[in-house]
Short mmCIF file of C-alpha atoms in Angstrom, two decimals:
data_model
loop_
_atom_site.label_atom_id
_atom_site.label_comp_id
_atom_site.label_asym_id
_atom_site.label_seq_id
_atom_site.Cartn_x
_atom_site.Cartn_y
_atom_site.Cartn_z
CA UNK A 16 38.63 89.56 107.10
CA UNK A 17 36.99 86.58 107.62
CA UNK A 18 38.83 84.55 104.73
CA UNK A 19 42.33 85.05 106.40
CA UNK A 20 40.98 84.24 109.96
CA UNK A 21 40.04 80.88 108.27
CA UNK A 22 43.75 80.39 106.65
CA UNK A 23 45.44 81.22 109.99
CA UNK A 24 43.36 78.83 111.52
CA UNK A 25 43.58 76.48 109.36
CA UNK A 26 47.76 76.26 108.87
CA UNK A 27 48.16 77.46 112.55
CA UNK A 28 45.73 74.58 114.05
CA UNK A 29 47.88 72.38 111.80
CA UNK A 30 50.78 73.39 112.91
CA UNK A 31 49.95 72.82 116.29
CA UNK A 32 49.02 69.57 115.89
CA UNK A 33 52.00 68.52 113.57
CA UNK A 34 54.22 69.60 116.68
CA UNK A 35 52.44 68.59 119.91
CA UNK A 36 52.14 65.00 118.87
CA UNK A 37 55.70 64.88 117.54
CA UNK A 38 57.07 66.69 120.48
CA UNK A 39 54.51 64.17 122.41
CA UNK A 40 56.73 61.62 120.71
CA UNK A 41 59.55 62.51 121.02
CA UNK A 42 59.55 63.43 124.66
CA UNK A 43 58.17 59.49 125.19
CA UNK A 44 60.92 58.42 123.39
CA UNK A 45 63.18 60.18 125.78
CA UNK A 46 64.35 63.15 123.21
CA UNK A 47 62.94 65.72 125.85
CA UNK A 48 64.70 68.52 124.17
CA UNK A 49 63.75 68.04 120.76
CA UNK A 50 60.20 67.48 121.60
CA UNK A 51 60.21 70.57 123.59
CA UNK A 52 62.39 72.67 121.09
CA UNK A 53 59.79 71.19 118.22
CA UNK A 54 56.74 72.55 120.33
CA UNK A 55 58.88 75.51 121.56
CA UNK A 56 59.44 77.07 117.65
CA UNK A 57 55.96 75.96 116.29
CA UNK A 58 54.14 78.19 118.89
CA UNK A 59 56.45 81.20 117.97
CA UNK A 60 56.12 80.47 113.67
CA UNK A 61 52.47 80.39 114.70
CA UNK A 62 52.08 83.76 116.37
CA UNK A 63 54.06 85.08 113.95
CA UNK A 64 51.69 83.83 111.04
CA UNK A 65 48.70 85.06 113.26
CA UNK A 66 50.38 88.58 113.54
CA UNK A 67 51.71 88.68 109.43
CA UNK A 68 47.57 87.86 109.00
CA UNK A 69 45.86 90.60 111.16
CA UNK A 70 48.41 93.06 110.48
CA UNK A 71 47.86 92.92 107.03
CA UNK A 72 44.67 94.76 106.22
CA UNK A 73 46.85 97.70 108.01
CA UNK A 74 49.30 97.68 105.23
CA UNK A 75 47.36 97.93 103.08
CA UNK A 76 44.48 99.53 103.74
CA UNK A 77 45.76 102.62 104.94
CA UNK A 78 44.91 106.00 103.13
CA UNK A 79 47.95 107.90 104.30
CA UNK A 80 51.50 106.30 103.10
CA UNK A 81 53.32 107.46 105.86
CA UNK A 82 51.07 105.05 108.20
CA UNK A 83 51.35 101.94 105.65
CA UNK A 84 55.12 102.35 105.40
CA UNK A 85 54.88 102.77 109.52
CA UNK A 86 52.59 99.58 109.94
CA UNK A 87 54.86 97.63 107.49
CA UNK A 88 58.15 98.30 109.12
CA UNK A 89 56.67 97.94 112.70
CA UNK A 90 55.03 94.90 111.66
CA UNK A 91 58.50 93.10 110.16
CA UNK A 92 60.63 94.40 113.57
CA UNK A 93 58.43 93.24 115.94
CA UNK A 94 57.88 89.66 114.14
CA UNK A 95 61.29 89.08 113.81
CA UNK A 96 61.79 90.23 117.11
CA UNK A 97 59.18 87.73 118.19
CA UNK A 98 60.86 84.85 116.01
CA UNK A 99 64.26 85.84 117.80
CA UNK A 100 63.09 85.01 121.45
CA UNK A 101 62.68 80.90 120.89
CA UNK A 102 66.21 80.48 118.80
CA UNK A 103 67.71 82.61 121.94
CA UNK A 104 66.00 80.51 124.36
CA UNK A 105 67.24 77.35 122.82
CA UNK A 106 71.20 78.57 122.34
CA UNK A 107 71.20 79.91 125.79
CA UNK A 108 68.86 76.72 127.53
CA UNK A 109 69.78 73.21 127.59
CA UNK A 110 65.92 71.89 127.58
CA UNK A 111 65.51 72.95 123.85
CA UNK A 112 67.04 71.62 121.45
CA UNK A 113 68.46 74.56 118.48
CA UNK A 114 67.69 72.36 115.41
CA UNK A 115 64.28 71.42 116.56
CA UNK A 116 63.34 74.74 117.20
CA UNK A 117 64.71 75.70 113.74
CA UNK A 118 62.51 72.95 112.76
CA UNK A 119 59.29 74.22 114.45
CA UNK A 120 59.79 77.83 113.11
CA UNK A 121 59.13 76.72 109.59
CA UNK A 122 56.10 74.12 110.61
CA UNK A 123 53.61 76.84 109.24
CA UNK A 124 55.29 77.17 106.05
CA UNK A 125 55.87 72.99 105.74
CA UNK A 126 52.15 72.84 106.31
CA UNK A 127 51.68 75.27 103.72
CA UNK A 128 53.81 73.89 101.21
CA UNK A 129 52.97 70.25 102.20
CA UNK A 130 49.21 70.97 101.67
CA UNK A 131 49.70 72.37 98.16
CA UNK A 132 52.63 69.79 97.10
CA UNK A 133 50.16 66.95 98.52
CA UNK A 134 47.19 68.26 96.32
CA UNK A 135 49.58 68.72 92.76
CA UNK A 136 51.12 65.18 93.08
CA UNK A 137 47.84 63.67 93.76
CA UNK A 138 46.33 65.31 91.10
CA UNK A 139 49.01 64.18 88.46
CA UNK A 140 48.21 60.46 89.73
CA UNK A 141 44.44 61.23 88.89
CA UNK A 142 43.18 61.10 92.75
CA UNK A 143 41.58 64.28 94.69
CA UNK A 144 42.49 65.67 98.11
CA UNK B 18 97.04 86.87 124.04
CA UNK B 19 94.33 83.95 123.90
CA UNK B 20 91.68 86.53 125.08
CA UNK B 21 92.93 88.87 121.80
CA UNK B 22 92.41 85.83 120.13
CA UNK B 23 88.95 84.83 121.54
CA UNK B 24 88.07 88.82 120.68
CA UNK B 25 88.57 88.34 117.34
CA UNK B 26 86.82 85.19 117.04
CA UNK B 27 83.44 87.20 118.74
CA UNK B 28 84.59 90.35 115.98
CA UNK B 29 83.87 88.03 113.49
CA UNK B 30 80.88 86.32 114.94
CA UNK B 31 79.46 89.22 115.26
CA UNK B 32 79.87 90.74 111.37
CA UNK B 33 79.06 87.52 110.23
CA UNK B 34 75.80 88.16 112.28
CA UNK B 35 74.98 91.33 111.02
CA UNK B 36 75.80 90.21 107.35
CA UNK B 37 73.68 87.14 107.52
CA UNK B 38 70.70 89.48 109.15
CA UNK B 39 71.14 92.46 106.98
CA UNK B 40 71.87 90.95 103.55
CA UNK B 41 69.51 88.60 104.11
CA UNK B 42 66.79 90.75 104.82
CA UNK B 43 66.59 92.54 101.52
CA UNK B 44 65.35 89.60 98.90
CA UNK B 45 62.25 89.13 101.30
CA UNK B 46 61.75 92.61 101.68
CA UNK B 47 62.14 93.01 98.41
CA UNK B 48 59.79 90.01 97.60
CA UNK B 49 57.00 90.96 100.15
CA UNK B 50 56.97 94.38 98.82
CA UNK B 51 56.56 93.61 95.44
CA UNK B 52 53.95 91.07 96.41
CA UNK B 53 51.83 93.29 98.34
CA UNK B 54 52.32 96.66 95.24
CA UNK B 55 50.97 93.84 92.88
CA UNK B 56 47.93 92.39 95.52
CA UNK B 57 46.83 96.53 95.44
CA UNK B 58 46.68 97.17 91.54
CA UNK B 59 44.80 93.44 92.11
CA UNK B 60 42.51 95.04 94.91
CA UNK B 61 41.87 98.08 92.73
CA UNK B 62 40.80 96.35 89.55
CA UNK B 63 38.41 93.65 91.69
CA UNK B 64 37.70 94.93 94.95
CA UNK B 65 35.29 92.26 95.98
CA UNK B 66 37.81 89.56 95.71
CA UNK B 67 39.95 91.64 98.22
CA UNK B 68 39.81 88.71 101.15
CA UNK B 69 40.80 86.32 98.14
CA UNK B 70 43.36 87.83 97.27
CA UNK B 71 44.86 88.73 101.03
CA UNK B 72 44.98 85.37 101.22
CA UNK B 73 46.85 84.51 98.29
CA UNK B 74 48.97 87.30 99.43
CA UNK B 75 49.32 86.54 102.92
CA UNK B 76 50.62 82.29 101.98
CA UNK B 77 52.65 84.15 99.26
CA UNK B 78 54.42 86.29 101.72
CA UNK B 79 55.01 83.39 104.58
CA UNK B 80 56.53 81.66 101.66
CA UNK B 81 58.98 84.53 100.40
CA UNK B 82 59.75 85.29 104.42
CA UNK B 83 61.52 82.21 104.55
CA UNK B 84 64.42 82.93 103.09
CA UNK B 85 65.16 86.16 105.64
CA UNK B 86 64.25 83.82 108.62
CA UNK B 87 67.06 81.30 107.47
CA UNK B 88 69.16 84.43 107.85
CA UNK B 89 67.86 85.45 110.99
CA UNK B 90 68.40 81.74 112.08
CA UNK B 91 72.11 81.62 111.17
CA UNK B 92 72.04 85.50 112.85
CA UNK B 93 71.09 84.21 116.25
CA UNK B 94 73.22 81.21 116.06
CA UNK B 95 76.34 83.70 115.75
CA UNK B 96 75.39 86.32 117.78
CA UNK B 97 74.98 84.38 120.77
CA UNK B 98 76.80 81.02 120.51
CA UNK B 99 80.51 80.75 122.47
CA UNK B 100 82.66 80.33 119.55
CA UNK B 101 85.89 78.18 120.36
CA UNK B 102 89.06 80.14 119.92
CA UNK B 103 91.37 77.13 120.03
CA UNK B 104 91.90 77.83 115.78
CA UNK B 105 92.73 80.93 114.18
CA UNK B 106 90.98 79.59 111.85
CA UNK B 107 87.52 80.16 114.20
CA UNK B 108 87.44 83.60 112.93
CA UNK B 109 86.69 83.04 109.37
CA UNK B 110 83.81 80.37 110.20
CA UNK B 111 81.34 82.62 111.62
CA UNK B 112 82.32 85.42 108.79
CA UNK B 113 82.12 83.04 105.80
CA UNK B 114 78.72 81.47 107.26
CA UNK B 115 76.83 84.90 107.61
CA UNK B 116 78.15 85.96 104.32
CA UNK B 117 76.50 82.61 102.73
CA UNK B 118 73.44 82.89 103.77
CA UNK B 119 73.18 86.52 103.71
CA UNK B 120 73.63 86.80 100.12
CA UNK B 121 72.16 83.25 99.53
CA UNK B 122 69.09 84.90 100.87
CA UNK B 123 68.59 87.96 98.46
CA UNK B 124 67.68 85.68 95.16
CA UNK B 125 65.16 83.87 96.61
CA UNK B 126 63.45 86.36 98.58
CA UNK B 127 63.07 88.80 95.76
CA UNK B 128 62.34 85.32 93.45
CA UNK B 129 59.26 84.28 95.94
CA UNK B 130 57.52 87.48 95.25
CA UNK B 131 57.21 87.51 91.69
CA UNK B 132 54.83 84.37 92.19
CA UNK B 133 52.94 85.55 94.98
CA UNK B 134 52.27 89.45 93.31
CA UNK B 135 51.36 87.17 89.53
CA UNK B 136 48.53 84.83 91.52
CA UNK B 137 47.13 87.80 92.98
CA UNK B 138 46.71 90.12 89.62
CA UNK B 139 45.86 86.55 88.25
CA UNK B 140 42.74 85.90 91.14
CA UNK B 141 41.43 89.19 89.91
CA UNK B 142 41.21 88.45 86.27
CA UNK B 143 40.19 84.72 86.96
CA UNK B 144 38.41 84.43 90.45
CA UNK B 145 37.54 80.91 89.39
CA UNK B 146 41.11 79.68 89.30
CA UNK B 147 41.89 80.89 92.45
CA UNK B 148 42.84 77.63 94.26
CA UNK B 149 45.03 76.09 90.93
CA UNK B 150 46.74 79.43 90.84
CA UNK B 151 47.31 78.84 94.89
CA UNK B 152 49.10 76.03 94.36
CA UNK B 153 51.04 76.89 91.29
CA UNK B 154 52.39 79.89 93.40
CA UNK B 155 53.33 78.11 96.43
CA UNK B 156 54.83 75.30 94.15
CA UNK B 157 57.34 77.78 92.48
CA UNK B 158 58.08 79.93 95.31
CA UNK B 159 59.08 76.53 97.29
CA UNK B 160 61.52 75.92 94.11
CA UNK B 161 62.92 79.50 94.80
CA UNK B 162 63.38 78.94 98.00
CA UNK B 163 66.39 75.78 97.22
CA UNK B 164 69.40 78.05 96.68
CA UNK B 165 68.44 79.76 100.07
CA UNK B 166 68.45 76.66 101.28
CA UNK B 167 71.68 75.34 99.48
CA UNK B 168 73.47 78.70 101.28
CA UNK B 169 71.80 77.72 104.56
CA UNK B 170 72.86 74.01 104.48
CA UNK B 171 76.47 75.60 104.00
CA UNK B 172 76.40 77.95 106.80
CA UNK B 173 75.40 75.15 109.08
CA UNK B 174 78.19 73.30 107.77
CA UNK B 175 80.69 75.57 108.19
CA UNK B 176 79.59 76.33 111.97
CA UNK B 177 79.44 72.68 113.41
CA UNK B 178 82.69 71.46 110.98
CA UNK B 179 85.79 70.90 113.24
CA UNK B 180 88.49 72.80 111.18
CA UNK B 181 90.75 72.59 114.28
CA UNK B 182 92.71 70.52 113.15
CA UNK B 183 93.07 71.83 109.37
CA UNK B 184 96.27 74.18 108.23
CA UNK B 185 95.49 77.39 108.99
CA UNK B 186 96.96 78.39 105.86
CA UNK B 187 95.30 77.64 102.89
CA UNK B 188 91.89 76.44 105.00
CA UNK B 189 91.22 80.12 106.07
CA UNK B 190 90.73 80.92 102.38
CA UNK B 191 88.90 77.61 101.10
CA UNK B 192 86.21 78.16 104.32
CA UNK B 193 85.97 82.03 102.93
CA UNK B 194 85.74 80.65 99.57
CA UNK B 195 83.30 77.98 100.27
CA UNK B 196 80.49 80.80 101.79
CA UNK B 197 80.71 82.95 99.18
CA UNK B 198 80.53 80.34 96.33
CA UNK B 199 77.23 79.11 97.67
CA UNK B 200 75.73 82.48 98.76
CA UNK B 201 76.47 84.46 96.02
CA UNK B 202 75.82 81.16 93.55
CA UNK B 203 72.31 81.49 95.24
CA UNK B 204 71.14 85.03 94.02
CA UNK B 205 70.97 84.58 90.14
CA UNK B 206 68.87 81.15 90.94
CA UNK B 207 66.56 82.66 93.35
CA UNK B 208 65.75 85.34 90.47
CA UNK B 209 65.21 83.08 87.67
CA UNK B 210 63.29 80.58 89.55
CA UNK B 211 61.11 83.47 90.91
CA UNK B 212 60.49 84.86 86.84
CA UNK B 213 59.35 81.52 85.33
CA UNK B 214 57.00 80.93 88.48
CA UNK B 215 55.47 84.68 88.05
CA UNK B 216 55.26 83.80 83.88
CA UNK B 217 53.55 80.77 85.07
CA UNK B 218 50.99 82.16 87.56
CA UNK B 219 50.07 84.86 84.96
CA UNK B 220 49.36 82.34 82.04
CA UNK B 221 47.80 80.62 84.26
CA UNK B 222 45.32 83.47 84.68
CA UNK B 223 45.35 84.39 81.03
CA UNK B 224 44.62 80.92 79.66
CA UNK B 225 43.29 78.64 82.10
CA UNK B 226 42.92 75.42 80.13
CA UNK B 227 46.66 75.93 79.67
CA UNK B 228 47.31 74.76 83.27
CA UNK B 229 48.56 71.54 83.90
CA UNK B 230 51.24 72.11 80.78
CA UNK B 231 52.10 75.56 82.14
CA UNK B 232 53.22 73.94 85.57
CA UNK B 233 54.92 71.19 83.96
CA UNK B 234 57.26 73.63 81.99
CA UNK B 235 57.11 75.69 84.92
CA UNK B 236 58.93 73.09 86.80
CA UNK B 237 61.52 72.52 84.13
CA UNK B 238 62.39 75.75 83.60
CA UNK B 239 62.31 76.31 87.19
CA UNK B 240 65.21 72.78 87.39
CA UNK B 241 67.61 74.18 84.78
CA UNK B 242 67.69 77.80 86.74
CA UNK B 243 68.60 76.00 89.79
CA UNK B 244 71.88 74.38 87.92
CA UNK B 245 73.94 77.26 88.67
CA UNK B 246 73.37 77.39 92.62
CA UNK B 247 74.90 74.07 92.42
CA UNK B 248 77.80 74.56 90.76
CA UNK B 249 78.04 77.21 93.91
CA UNK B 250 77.26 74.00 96.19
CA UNK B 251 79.40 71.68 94.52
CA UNK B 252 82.48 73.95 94.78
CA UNK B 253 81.63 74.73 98.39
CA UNK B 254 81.31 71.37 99.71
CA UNK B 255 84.77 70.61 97.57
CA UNK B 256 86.37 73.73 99.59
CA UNK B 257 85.05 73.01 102.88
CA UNK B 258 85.62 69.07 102.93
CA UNK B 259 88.92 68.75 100.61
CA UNK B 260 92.12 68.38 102.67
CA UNK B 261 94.57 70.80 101.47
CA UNK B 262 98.43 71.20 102.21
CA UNK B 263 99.86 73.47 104.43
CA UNK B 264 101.88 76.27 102.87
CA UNK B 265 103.15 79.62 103.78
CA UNK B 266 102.19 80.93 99.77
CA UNK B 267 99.57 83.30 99.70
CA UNK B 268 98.60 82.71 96.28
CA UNK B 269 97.86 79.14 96.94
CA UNK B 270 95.77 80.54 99.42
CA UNK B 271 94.03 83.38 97.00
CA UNK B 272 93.42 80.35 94.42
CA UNK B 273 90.79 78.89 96.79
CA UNK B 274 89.04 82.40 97.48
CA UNK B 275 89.00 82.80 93.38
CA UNK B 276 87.91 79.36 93.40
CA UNK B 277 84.64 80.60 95.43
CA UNK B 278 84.49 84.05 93.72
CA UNK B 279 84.97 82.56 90.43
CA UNK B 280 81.64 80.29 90.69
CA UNK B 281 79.50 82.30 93.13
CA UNK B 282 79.71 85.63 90.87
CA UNK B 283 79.95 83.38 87.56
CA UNK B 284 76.58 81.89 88.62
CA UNK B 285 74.35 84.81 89.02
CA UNK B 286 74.07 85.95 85.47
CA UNK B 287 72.98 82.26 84.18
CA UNK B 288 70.79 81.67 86.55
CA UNK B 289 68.90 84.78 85.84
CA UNK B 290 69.28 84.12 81.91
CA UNK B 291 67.85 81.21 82.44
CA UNK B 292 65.12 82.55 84.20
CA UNK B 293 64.36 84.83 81.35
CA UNK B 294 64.25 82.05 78.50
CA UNK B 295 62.05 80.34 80.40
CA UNK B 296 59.78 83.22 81.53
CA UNK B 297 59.45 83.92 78.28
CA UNK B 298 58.82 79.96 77.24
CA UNK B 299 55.96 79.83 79.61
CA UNK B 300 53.95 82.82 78.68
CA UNK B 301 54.09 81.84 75.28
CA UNK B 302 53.20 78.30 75.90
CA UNK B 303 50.10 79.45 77.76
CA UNK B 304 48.93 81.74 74.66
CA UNK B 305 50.07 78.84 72.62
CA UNK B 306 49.40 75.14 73.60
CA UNK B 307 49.93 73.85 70.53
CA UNK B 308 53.47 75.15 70.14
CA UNK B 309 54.59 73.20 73.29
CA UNK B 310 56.83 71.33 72.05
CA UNK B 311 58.88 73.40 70.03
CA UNK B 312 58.87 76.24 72.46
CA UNK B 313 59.90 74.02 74.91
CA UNK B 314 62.87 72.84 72.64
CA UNK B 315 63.83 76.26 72.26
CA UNK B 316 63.61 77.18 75.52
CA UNK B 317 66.13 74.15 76.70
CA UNK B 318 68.73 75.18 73.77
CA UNK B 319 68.54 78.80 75.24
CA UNK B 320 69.21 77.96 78.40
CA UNK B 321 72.00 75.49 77.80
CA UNK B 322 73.71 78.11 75.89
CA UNK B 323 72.88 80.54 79.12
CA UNK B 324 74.23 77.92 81.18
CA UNK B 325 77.74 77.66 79.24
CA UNK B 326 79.21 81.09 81.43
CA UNK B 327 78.17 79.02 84.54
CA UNK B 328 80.26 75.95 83.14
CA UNK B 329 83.38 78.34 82.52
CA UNK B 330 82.67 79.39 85.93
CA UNK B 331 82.95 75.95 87.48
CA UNK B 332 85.59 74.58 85.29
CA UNK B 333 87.70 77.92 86.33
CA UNK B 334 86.89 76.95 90.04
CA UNK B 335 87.91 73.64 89.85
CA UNK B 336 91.26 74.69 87.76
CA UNK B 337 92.18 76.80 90.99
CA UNK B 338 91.38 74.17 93.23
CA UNK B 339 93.10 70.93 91.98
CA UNK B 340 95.40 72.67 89.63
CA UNK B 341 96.66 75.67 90.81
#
């Protein structure tokens, strides 16, 4: 599944990116707890991307039902378990900032969207990504 | 008697919590499901485009999962954030802001995966318009995802909004009203928005040429369908930021929740009429190019008359608001 190993990588590295220099940033510019929160929720939307990715030739791929239904289900609890743990951390800790992290555990899906928005409005002004 | 009080407050947090998570969770199920039955028949009829389309299917499905994490997000917030108990007030807040983004939730989720399942039948028929069909997807499933958004942008509201200082009685009916016209204004939006995109991806694949129109009238199809969820936004911002007068009536009270009702349930049928005329409008667009213009007409006149329920909706809502 070499095609999806690409995508994750591609969106995930991204991701990264996006947040580490703005938490960079922000931290410099003495918002320590939005940087951190920022960085904090990126690395958790990214595992979960990694995990929706390698988990999926399971679901679907499987010759008994009973398994794919299992694989689904197990896959969705534990992911939004995962996706849980950084909003927790940031309503119970000070350091990390709740909106930021909020903001961090959508960065895969802003990359996403922001890649393909970027490419159509470009196109419709005659230009190429 | 204040720890009764801050019990209730944590009662409500807490059912708000499991509303947001539970009702929130079925549109992306929903979505993802459909997405993945539609990426199989897709497998089946092309199996050496299978990493293709998993990948269609796998950016289609971290779309559509927005909408439940929203839910989740608003979940967490209430489950584990010290409400303060210094309003009676408090214990409708963390109720009204589950149940807005629980049901504000459902549309879209179920909306993203029409999209997502139609550009991965549509990679198998037309391998070569893999990456237009890509974007096309994600573009529509983002415009699914605004009423989810609308309902989160309300729950948010409603949890860092100081109603302390707000009569408890009629507020505690204008802040129940106010989640419940934006979540439930969401669902019929989230649908329609989700039809036109699938229509779209799958003319897409049927008549590539047809493209760059197809989008277009994606898009405004797609901005009509969205009308309804706010009217639903509208009526909640009026409920949660309009000062009202104390009283002791009830039925002053019960005009605000109708107020919400009224506009959140009068919203879901239009939206998801709209989405229909428009489904339709696109899929015959991309069979016939020509016709774009007229079909387009057609499809606007349709939906304005589709829209008209939503209107009565609103114009009820605002009646019980500033008249009743």
């Amino acid at each position: 599944m070499e095609e999806i190993r690409e995508i994750q990588k591609k969106y995930c590295s991204r991701a990264m990116f996006t947040a580490i220099f703005g938490g960079l940033f922000l931290i410099l510019a003495d918002h320590v707890s939005i940087g951190k929160g920022l960085i904090l929720g990126t690395i958790f939307s990214s595992i979960n991307f990694v995990l929706m990715g390698e988990t999926l030739p399971k679901r679907l791929l499987q010759n008994q039902r009973n398994k794919a239904v299992m694989f689904s289900l197990g896959s969705i609890f534990v992911r939004y378990l995962i996706l849980a743990l950084p909003l927790l951390l940031a309503i119970k800790m000070e350091q990390f900032n709740l909106i930021s992290v909020i903001c961090g555990i959508f960065m895969v899906q802003l990359m996403i969207l922001g890649e393909q928005f970027a490419k159509f409005f470009l196109k419709l002004r005659g230009k190429t990504v | 008697m204040s720890n009764d009080f801050q019990t209730w407050v944590n009662v409500a947090a807490y059912i708000g919590g499991g509303a947001a998570m539970g009702l929130g969770a079925i549109g992306a199920a929903i979505g993802e499901g459909y997405t993945a039955a539609y990426a199989n028949s897709a497998i089946s009829r092309s199996p050496n485009l299978s990493g293709e389309i998993f990948k269609s299917m796998l950016v289609g499905q971290a779309v559509a999962e927005s909408a439940s994490i929203f839910a989740l997000v608003i979940a967490m917030v209430l489950l584990f954030t010290e409400f303060s108990s210094q309003s009676f007030l408090m214990i409708f807040v963390p109720l009204s802001a589950g149940l807005s983004i629980g049901f504000g939730a459902i549309g879209s989720g179920v909306g993203s995966g029409f999209p997502a399942g139609a550009a991965c039948m549509g990679i198998s028929r037309q391998p070569a318009m893999s990456a237009k069909l890509t974007t096309n997807m994600l573009i529509g499933s983002a415009v699914c995802q605004t009423p989810a958004i609308f309902a989160l942008v309300t729950s948010f509201i409603l949890l860092f909004t100081d109603f302390s200082s707000s009569p408890v009685s009629p507020t505690w009916a204008a802040i129940l009203g106010a989640g419940l016209a934006s979540g439930l204004g969401a669902i019929g939006s989230g649908l329609g928005g989700g039809l036109v995109a699938g229509a779209s991806c799958d003319g897409i694949a049927r008549q590539p040429k047809s493209a760059t129109t197809v989008t277009n009238v994606m898009l405004l199809g797609q901005a009509v369908t969205q009308t309804t969820a706010i009217y639903g936004l509208l009526i909640s911002f009026i409920l949660m930021f309009k000062t009202f007068a104390p009283t002791d009536s009830i039925a002053a009270a019960m005009a605000l929740l109708g107020a919400g009702l009224s506009i959140g349930i009068g919203a879901i049928g239009p939206g998801i009429g709209e989405g229909f005329t428009a489904q339709s409008a696109v899929s015959s667009i991309a069979k016939n190019q020509k016709a774009t213009a007229e079909i387009t007409r057609v499809m606007l006149v349709g939906q304005a008359v589709s829209e008209s329920t939503g209107i009565y909706a609103l114009v009820i809502s605002l009646v019980l608001i500033f008249v009743i």
